[in-house]
């Protein structure tokens, strides 16, 4: 019996990114439901960025570029987190006009609490999804993320 023809790359890529987008939406909805009061998905993403990459400080411009959002959108997120005491904004020592952003201990604790609050939802998923399936997907997903990250479009 002949094999069915392979879909073209464009069709595969569209289907892949469509699935990733749906998974992202469903995952964010689960996360949003358990985030501490006053912490948005964008705010959690920023706190997690500092912890995941073990960053000491970043400028608002660097953060906007990393998250591919406008400086205005990033400034808004930064100000909300700073008002909660989860990050600090300080003048850059080399140039008093520019700012640097850093996560506080309270910000780390809030990020960790958000992850801990997600555990029951993850435990529920563990009953439905084989961990080996996720482990098998991770290397390919990380490779695709790295390729996309290093080849960003302006």
Short mmCIF file of C-alpha atoms in Angstrom, two decimals:
data_model
loop_
_atom_site.label_atom_id
_atom_site.label_comp_id
_atom_site.label_asym_id
_atom_site.label_seq_id
_atom_site.Cartn_x
_atom_site.Cartn_y
_atom_site.Cartn_z
CA UNK A 1 0.00 0.00 0.00
CA UNK A 2 1.54 3.36 -0.99
CA UNK A 3 2.29 5.96 1.66
CA UNK A 4 0.14 9.10 1.63
CA UNK A 5 1.93 12.17 0.29
CA UNK A 6 3.75 14.32 2.84
CA UNK A 7 2.09 17.66 3.52
CA UNK A 8 4.09 20.63 2.34
CA UNK A 9 6.14 22.59 4.86
CA UNK A 10 3.75 25.54 4.91
CA UNK A 11 0.81 23.32 5.84
CA UNK A 12 2.81 21.55 8.52
CA UNK A 13 4.13 24.81 9.93
CA UNK A 14 0.66 26.34 10.05
CA UNK A 15 -0.76 23.28 11.78
CA UNK A 16 2.17 23.22 14.22
CA UNK A 17 1.90 26.91 15.17
CA UNK A 18 -1.88 26.65 15.38
CA UNK A 19 -1.57 23.77 17.88
CA UNK A 20 1.09 25.66 19.87
CA UNK A 21 -1.14 28.77 19.98
CA UNK A 22 -4.11 26.76 21.24
CA UNK A 23 -1.95 25.03 23.87
CA UNK A 24 -0.61 28.45 24.91
CA UNK A 25 -4.14 29.83 25.29
CA UNK A 26 -5.35 26.83 27.28
CA UNK A 27 -2.24 26.84 29.47
CA UNK A 28 -2.45 30.58 30.12
CA UNK A 29 -6.11 30.24 31.10
CA UNK A 30 -5.19 27.57 33.66
CA UNK A 31 -2.36 29.74 34.98
CA UNK A 32 -4.48 32.91 35.06
CA UNK A 33 -7.03 31.20 37.31
CA UNK A 34 -4.46 30.50 40.03
CA UNK A 35 -2.21 33.58 39.86
CA UNK A 36 -2.02 35.70 43.01
CA UNK A 37 -4.25 38.77 43.04
CA UNK A 38 -2.76 41.60 41.05
CA UNK A 39 -0.43 39.39 39.01
CA UNK A 40 -1.24 39.18 35.31
CA UNK A 41 0.10 36.68 32.79
CA UNK A 42 2.40 39.44 31.49
CA UNK A 43 3.61 40.18 35.01
CA UNK A 44 4.21 36.51 35.75
CA UNK A 45 6.11 36.22 32.47
CA UNK A 46 8.37 39.10 33.47
CA UNK A 47 9.06 37.70 36.96
CA UNK A 48 9.68 34.26 35.48
CA UNK A 49 12.04 35.77 32.88
CA UNK A 50 14.29 37.13 35.64
CA UNK A 51 14.29 33.86 37.59
CA UNK A 52 14.59 31.51 34.60
CA UNK A 53 17.56 33.37 33.13
CA UNK A 54 19.03 34.28 36.55
CA UNK A 55 19.16 37.95 35.56
CA UNK A 56 20.35 40.61 37.98
CA UNK A 57 18.93 43.54 36.01
CA UNK A 58 17.69 44.54 32.58
CA UNK A 59 16.71 47.82 30.99
CA UNK A 60 13.07 48.37 30.01
CA UNK A 61 14.21 48.40 26.36
CA UNK A 62 15.95 45.03 26.73
CA UNK A 63 12.82 43.59 28.34
CA UNK A 64 10.54 45.01 25.63
CA UNK A 65 12.78 43.47 22.98
CA UNK A 66 12.89 40.10 24.77
CA UNK A 67 9.08 39.99 25.03
CA UNK A 68 8.54 41.56 21.61
CA UNK A 69 6.23 44.24 22.96
CA UNK A 70 6.33 48.02 22.74
CA UNK A 71 8.30 50.01 25.30
CA UNK A 72 4.99 51.47 26.45
CA UNK A 73 3.48 48.05 27.10
CA UNK A 74 6.59 46.95 28.98
CA UNK A 75 6.67 50.17 31.01
CA UNK A 76 3.06 49.54 32.02
CA UNK A 77 3.86 45.99 33.20
CA UNK A 78 7.00 47.18 35.00
CA UNK A 79 5.11 49.93 36.82
CA UNK A 80 2.39 47.53 37.98
CA UNK A 81 4.96 45.07 39.33
CA UNK A 82 6.96 47.86 40.98
CA UNK A 83 3.80 49.15 42.71
CA UNK A 84 3.41 45.69 44.28
CA UNK A 85 7.08 45.61 45.34
CA UNK A 86 7.85 42.67 43.06
CA UNK A 87 10.49 44.51 41.05
CA UNK A 88 12.59 47.61 41.61
CA UNK A 89 13.45 50.33 39.13
CA UNK A 90 16.77 52.08 39.63
CA UNK A 91 18.90 54.55 37.74
CA UNK A 92 21.66 52.93 35.72
CA UNK A 93 25.01 53.80 37.36
CA UNK A 94 26.70 54.52 34.03
CA UNK A 95 23.91 56.86 32.87
CA UNK A 96 21.55 58.42 35.41
CA UNK A 97 18.89 58.95 32.74
CA UNK A 98 18.41 55.30 31.83
CA UNK A 99 16.73 52.82 34.13
CA UNK A 100 17.42 49.28 35.20
CA UNK A 101 14.84 46.82 36.43
CA UNK A 102 15.51 44.01 38.88
CA UNK A 103 13.39 41.44 40.63
CA UNK A 104 13.00 41.67 44.41
CA UNK A 105 12.86 38.84 46.93
CA UNK A 106 9.11 39.49 47.13
CA UNK A 107 8.95 39.12 43.35
CA UNK A 108 10.79 35.80 43.49
CA UNK A 109 8.47 34.61 46.26
CA UNK A 110 5.41 35.68 44.25
CA UNK A 111 6.68 33.85 41.17
CA UNK A 112 7.38 30.74 43.24
CA UNK A 113 3.93 30.96 44.87
CA UNK A 114 2.34 31.22 41.43
CA UNK A 115 4.14 28.06 40.33
CA UNK A 116 3.14 26.27 43.53
CA UNK A 117 -0.50 27.24 43.00
CA UNK A 118 -0.33 25.60 39.58
CA UNK A 119 0.65 22.20 41.04
CA UNK A 120 -2.93 20.87 41.50
CA UNK A 121 -3.72 21.68 37.87
CA UNK A 122 -0.50 20.01 36.72
CA UNK A 123 -1.28 16.96 38.85
CA UNK A 124 -4.65 16.73 37.12
CA UNK A 125 -2.95 16.88 33.73
CA UNK A 126 -0.44 14.23 34.81
CA UNK A 127 -3.34 11.80 35.01
CA UNK A 128 -4.31 12.60 31.42
CA UNK A 129 -0.98 13.15 29.64
CA UNK A 130 1.95 10.75 29.64
CA UNK A 131 5.05 12.50 30.98
CA UNK A 132 7.17 10.54 28.51
CA UNK A 133 5.24 12.20 25.66
CA UNK A 134 6.09 15.64 27.04
CA UNK A 135 9.73 14.66 27.63
CA UNK A 136 9.97 13.43 24.04
CA UNK A 137 8.60 16.72 22.67
CA UNK A 138 10.79 19.07 24.71
CA UNK A 139 14.04 18.80 22.70
CA UNK A 140 12.24 19.58 19.44
CA UNK A 141 10.28 22.44 20.99
CA UNK A 142 13.45 23.90 22.51
CA UNK A 143 15.21 23.63 19.15
CA UNK A 144 12.37 25.42 17.36
CA UNK A 145 12.23 28.11 20.07
CA UNK A 146 15.97 28.69 19.76
CA UNK A 147 15.75 28.97 15.97
CA UNK A 148 12.85 31.43 16.19
CA UNK A 149 14.55 33.42 18.96
CA UNK A 150 17.79 33.82 17.02
CA UNK A 151 15.98 34.66 13.77
CA UNK A 152 13.47 37.24 14.98
CA UNK A 153 11.85 39.43 12.38
CA UNK A 154 12.07 43.18 13.03
#
